[in-house]
């Protein structure tokens, strides 16, 4: 028997989450059984732990959209007992039991070997949010980052914190947008060169085009913020659209695309093919300064998760929460 955070749904549709003992034969089918060491708290996890169950597809359910650990048993020749692995995406923690347990069983195709230079805790300090930040930076690079500062929205959150640290380490000027003035020192420590107040950007869109300001953007917020940012991009610059923490609507016009050649790049971390995942993790190990990663980390245990799930949905979590499932 081992510990897991199990989400249940009662006959009236009400969900509840509690740390529970489960056994290995309850785990879903898969090729590889992993002794999980660390998982994290992402926005999607907040939805899955919270009332209504968010994106959960089956009950009882073990959420946790990412984890890192050691292979315990494998029916797939690519992995053997003792290998260190990391998992993000593939609807794990939504449709398939995830990382909020001391063991997980998954398809071998969903795993990536831990790259040299990262341990399992560091991998989860990065987690899905940081992996997505890296995918965003890679997408911006593929389309060319211009000279102006690169804007990061939702900067004090998970995606934003890692994007800020990576872009700064790569030598870009980073303008970090935050609604939390108290996070300014933290963002400067991660390498931001400029702090932009959320209200400064997040007003009603008055004009489709404003001064050409940003050489690229990683946007974790969407909504009015993204609409406004599109009109502030330099000619031919790109926005990597990652999230919707500020809303799913997009009240914009075609003008930034027609008259400024702005590229809007959609970033999806869930269905990334193996080669892309491996490339992104290798870039993380190479380009993300580990001291900066440590500054982002807040430790947690399985029993902290119900409260942390609420906090992340309110935009109150700073940086990355690393869950030690064995603590
Ligand atoms: P966090 O909650 O850690 O960060 C989101 C940040 O957005 C907050 O910290 C806050 O930053 C800002 N924010 C929150 N609410 C608002 C608002 N109403 N208006 C403006 N800004 C707001 O979440 P993550 O960083 O983990 O994820 C961010 C988004 O990216 C989520 O929507 C998530 O679902 C999505 N995502 C998408 C992925 C993909 O594959 N496309 C993968 C991972 C995440 P501050 O306080 O600094 O303003």
XYZ file of C-alpha atoms and ligand atoms in Angstrom:
375
model
C 0.000 0.000 0.000
C 1.145 3.575 -0.613
C -0.104 7.159 -0.300
C -2.015 9.045 -2.961
C -4.212 12.126 -3.144
C -7.486 10.614 -4.350
C -10.338 12.725 -5.728
C -13.826 11.206 -5.404
C -17.224 12.304 -6.689
C -20.414 11.561 -4.741
C -23.886 10.795 -6.132
C -24.765 14.501 -6.075
C -21.722 15.342 -8.203
C -19.769 16.881 -5.305
C -16.022 16.185 -5.405
C -13.640 15.773 -2.472
C -9.876 15.201 -2.289
C -8.029 13.364 0.519
C -4.732 11.561 1.079
C -5.633 7.842 0.963
C -3.763 4.513 0.980
C -4.074 2.660 -2.332
C -2.504 -0.545 -3.661
C -0.479 -1.237 -6.784
C -3.218 -3.374 -8.351
C -5.481 -0.286 -8.375
C -3.091 1.581 -10.710
C -4.245 1.948 -14.321
C -2.739 -0.182 -17.104
C 0.625 0.887 -18.559
C 4.061 -0.410 -19.587
C 6.133 1.282 -16.909
C 5.667 1.527 -13.134
C 7.448 4.508 -11.613
C 8.325 5.161 -7.975
C 7.287 8.816 -7.992
C 9.569 11.201 -6.103
C 8.215 14.653 -6.935
C 5.204 16.226 -8.614
C 4.058 19.869 -8.824
C 1.045 22.164 -8.687
C -0.041 23.592 -12.027
C -3.142 25.622 -12.891
C -4.764 22.487 -14.361
C -4.117 20.612 -11.103
C -5.979 23.366 -9.255
C -8.962 22.734 -11.549
C -8.750 18.944 -11.046
C -8.493 19.081 -7.227
C -11.104 21.817 -6.863
C -14.902 21.651 -6.696
C -16.467 20.108 -9.792
C -13.321 18.182 -10.685
C -12.291 20.419 -13.592
C -10.704 18.308 -16.282
C -10.967 14.935 -14.479
C -12.349 12.237 -16.785
C -12.798 9.296 -14.349
C -13.399 8.735 -10.606
C -11.873 7.909 -8.247
C -8.925 9.829 -9.661
C -5.329 10.595 -8.745
C -4.500 14.068 -10.171
C -1.000 15.440 -10.807
C -0.253 16.363 -14.429
C 3.496 15.801 -14.068
C 5.995 13.779 -12.054
C 9.616 12.684 -11.880
C 10.900 9.494 -10.302
C 12.674 6.174 -10.760
C 11.468 3.274 -12.908
C 10.491 0.341 -10.704
C 9.361 -2.129 -13.404
C 9.120 -1.893 -17.184
C 7.637 -4.032 -19.982
C 9.169 -1.668 -22.536
C 12.787 -2.159 -23.725
C 13.422 1.621 -23.659
C 13.284 1.684 -19.832
C 14.702 -0.525 -17.095
C 14.434 -0.526 -13.298
C 16.507 2.282 -11.810
C 16.162 4.709 -14.772
C 15.275 8.287 -13.822
C 12.306 9.597 -15.816
C 10.110 12.658 -16.155
C 6.529 12.919 -17.400
C 4.460 15.873 -18.598
C 1.256 15.928 -20.630
C -0.699 13.177 -22.378
C -3.743 13.898 -20.158
C -2.048 12.194 -17.216
C -3.693 13.562 -14.056
C -6.891 14.173 -16.063
C -7.820 10.975 -17.969
C -5.109 8.690 -16.509
C -3.958 8.616 -12.853
C -1.114 11.052 -12.305
C 1.724 12.123 -10.055
C 0.018 12.780 -6.699
C 0.921 9.278 -5.502
C 4.024 7.378 -4.449
C 3.648 5.164 -7.539
C 2.325 5.696 -11.060
C 1.855 3.361 -14.015
C 1.939 4.948 -17.479
C 2.668 4.283 -21.156
C 6.384 4.252 -21.965
C 5.680 6.674 -24.848
C 4.687 9.389 -22.385
C 8.000 9.350 -20.489
C 11.297 11.087 -21.175
C 14.625 9.985 -19.636
C 15.829 12.630 -17.197
C 18.546 14.623 -19.013
C 22.053 14.765 -17.532
C 22.416 17.755 -15.224
C 18.910 17.581 -13.714
C 17.802 15.569 -10.684
C 14.176 14.569 -10.099
C 13.503 17.475 -7.729
C 14.946 20.027 -10.157
C 12.916 18.462 -12.976
C 9.759 19.099 -10.996
C 10.857 22.572 -9.940
C 10.623 23.093 -13.710
C 7.564 20.833 -14.202
C 4.868 21.342 -16.818
C 4.888 25.125 -16.370
C 8.650 25.387 -16.923
C 8.622 22.859 -19.756
C 5.948 25.000 -21.436
C 8.038 28.116 -20.846
C 10.939 26.403 -22.661
C 8.662 25.350 -25.550
C 7.571 29.002 -25.784
C 11.135 30.306 -25.902
C 12.000 27.721 -28.576
C 8.966 28.774 -30.643
C 9.995 32.453 -30.368
C 13.551 31.558 -31.410
C 12.259 29.619 -34.426
C 10.450 32.777 -35.591
C 13.209 35.204 -34.569
C 13.312 37.317 -31.396
C 13.671 41.053 -32.181
C 15.960 43.502 -30.367
C 13.363 45.071 -28.065
C 12.677 43.674 -24.598
C 10.811 40.359 -24.496
C 7.571 40.693 -22.536
C 6.516 37.949 -20.102
C 2.960 38.178 -18.751
C 1.784 36.465 -15.557
C 5.469 36.737 -14.698
C 5.315 35.766 -11.006
C 3.415 32.555 -11.845
C 4.947 29.214 -12.829
C 5.252 29.645 -16.605
C 6.187 33.302 -16.239
C 8.915 32.738 -13.631
C 10.702 30.070 -15.664
C 10.293 32.010 -18.938
C 11.795 35.101 -17.275
C 14.807 33.141 -15.968
C 15.475 31.346 -19.283
C 15.149 34.464 -21.467
C 17.403 36.454 -19.124
C 19.995 33.655 -19.082
C 19.958 33.667 -22.903
C 20.883 37.363 -22.821
C 17.509 38.938 -23.658
C 16.146 42.009 -21.915
C 13.006 40.833 -20.120
C 10.022 43.026 -19.215
C 8.032 41.147 -16.573
C 4.323 41.970 -16.226
C 2.896 41.345 -12.763
C -0.194 42.293 -10.795
C 1.798 41.813 -7.578
C 4.114 44.787 -6.860
C 5.598 42.775 -3.973
C 6.939 40.262 -6.541
C 9.196 42.889 -8.181
C 12.379 41.984 -6.268
C 11.787 38.298 -6.972
C 11.402 38.953 -10.715
C 14.500 41.183 -10.809
C 16.398 38.375 -9.056
C 15.262 35.962 -11.805
C 16.800 38.337 -14.350
C 13.977 40.683 -15.401
C 15.349 44.049 -16.507
C 12.026 45.886 -16.245
C 8.847 45.430 -14.179
C 5.564 46.400 -15.835
C 2.441 46.751 -13.664
C -0.445 44.574 -14.851
C -2.796 47.584 -14.924
C -0.411 49.422 -17.228
C -1.053 46.824 -19.945
C -4.394 45.395 -18.969
C -6.722 48.240 -19.913
C -9.538 48.217 -22.411
C -8.105 47.994 -25.925
C -8.542 51.503 -27.294
C -6.405 51.386 -30.423
C -5.519 48.292 -32.476
C -1.912 49.502 -32.803
C 0.269 51.245 -30.235
C 4.007 52.037 -30.144
C 6.176 49.119 -31.368
C 7.675 48.044 -28.043
C 8.231 44.313 -27.505
C 10.650 42.079 -29.433
C 8.746 38.931 -28.417
C 6.299 37.820 -25.769
C 5.509 34.758 -23.651
C 1.876 35.239 -22.624
C 0.429 33.118 -19.786
C -2.607 35.365 -19.302
C -4.647 35.636 -22.540
C -7.814 37.758 -22.613
C -7.563 41.570 -22.570
C -3.853 41.352 -21.749
C -3.008 39.383 -24.895
C -5.245 41.609 -27.025
C -3.439 44.704 -25.813
C 0.027 43.175 -26.172
C -0.587 42.207 -29.826
C -0.868 45.911 -30.709
C 2.417 46.714 -28.920
C 4.638 44.166 -30.704
C 7.516 45.258 -32.924
C 7.136 44.635 -36.655
C 7.350 40.879 -37.383
C 7.702 39.912 -33.696
C 6.019 36.850 -32.195
C 3.824 36.109 -29.212
C 3.870 32.597 -27.727
C 0.354 32.190 -26.321
C 0.466 29.720 -23.447
C -2.431 30.273 -21.099
C -5.667 31.911 -20.092
C -5.166 32.834 -16.428
C -6.811 36.199 -17.275
C -9.574 34.894 -19.554
C -10.268 32.830 -22.664
C -11.673 35.650 -24.809
C -9.502 37.552 -27.264
C -10.990 41.000 -27.975
C -8.640 42.053 -30.779
C -8.716 42.859 -34.503
C -6.756 41.524 -37.492
C -4.811 44.820 -37.675
C -1.659 43.726 -35.702
C -1.362 40.715 -38.028
C -1.977 42.677 -41.252
C -0.051 45.881 -40.572
C 2.704 44.646 -38.221
C 3.130 41.031 -39.403
C 2.765 39.859 -35.801
C 2.906 36.065 -35.306
C 0.605 34.486 -32.740
C 2.099 31.097 -31.844
C -0.080 28.651 -29.923
C 1.876 26.535 -27.448
C 0.572 23.138 -26.370
C 2.648 21.101 -23.939
C 0.250 18.143 -23.733
C 0.640 16.357 -27.081
C 4.313 17.127 -27.820
C 6.059 14.319 -29.721
C 8.926 12.534 -27.953
C 11.734 14.273 -29.895
C 10.398 17.744 -29.051
C 10.014 16.830 -25.379
C 13.551 15.481 -25.221
C 14.934 18.576 -26.990
C 13.084 20.906 -24.604
C 14.284 19.032 -21.481
C 17.859 19.063 -22.777
C 17.607 22.824 -23.382
C 16.233 23.283 -19.844
C 19.192 21.398 -18.363
C 21.568 23.566 -20.440
C 19.971 27.044 -20.340
C 18.119 27.393 -17.029
C 20.429 28.521 -14.201
C 19.754 26.128 -11.321
C 20.351 28.803 -8.635
C 17.501 30.826 -10.144
C 15.334 27.731 -10.229
C 15.854 27.287 -6.475
C 14.646 30.850 -5.861
C 11.284 29.903 -7.426
C 10.611 26.789 -5.353
C 8.039 26.378 -2.608
C 8.071 22.855 -1.064
C 4.842 20.952 -0.351
C 3.485 17.526 0.643
C 0.448 15.552 -0.560
C -1.667 16.872 2.330
C -0.942 20.513 1.336
C -2.487 19.995 -2.108
C -6.182 20.830 -1.504
C -5.229 24.297 -0.172
C -2.585 24.901 -2.862
C -5.078 23.937 -5.586
C -7.303 26.809 -4.426
C -4.391 29.250 -4.248
C -3.197 28.622 -7.813
C -6.689 29.216 -9.238
C -6.714 32.600 -7.456
C -3.324 33.477 -9.016
C -1.752 33.508 -5.544
C 1.041 30.972 -6.005
C 4.474 32.460 -6.648
C 6.882 30.494 -8.831
C 6.766 26.710 -8.619
C 5.375 24.365 -5.963
C 7.362 21.114 -5.702
C 5.444 18.267 -4.054
C 7.572 15.661 -2.256
C 5.135 12.732 -2.424
C 7.196 10.728 0.102
C 7.328 13.455 2.793
P 0.107 30.411 -12.311
O -1.188 30.546 -11.573
O 1.321 29.972 -11.581
O 0.459 31.805 -13.014
C -0.488 32.598 -13.672
C -0.147 34.046 -13.418
O -0.988 34.860 -14.236
C -0.431 34.492 -11.988
O 0.612 34.159 -11.117
C -0.585 35.983 -12.182
O 0.723 36.534 -12.314
C -1.252 36.088 -13.563
N -2.712 36.247 -13.472
C -3.576 35.466 -12.790
N -4.836 35.916 -12.954
C -4.754 37.007 -13.765
C -5.714 37.921 -14.290
N -7.034 37.806 -14.015
N -5.273 38.896 -15.094
C -3.956 39.037 -15.369
N -2.996 38.221 -14.885
C -3.409 37.213 -14.093
O -0.192 29.448 -13.548
P 0.858 28.785 -14.558
O 1.973 29.737 -14.786
O 1.148 27.408 -14.139
O -0.041 28.716 -15.869
C -0.417 29.920 -16.534
C -1.420 29.602 -17.630
O -0.808 28.768 -18.600
C -2.674 28.855 -17.144
O -3.779 29.330 -17.864
C -2.353 27.416 -17.504
O -3.515 26.640 -17.667
C -1.607 27.605 -18.806
N -0.710 26.515 -19.154
C -0.757 26.068 -20.435
C 0.070 25.080 -20.857
C 0.059 24.689 -22.299
O 0.468 23.587 -22.642
N -0.387 25.566 -23.178
C 0.975 24.378 -19.917
C 1.024 24.980 -18.605
C 0.178 26.004 -18.243
P 1.127 37.936 -11.636
O 0.675 37.839 -10.203
O 2.605 38.034 -11.813
O 0.373 38.992 -12.390
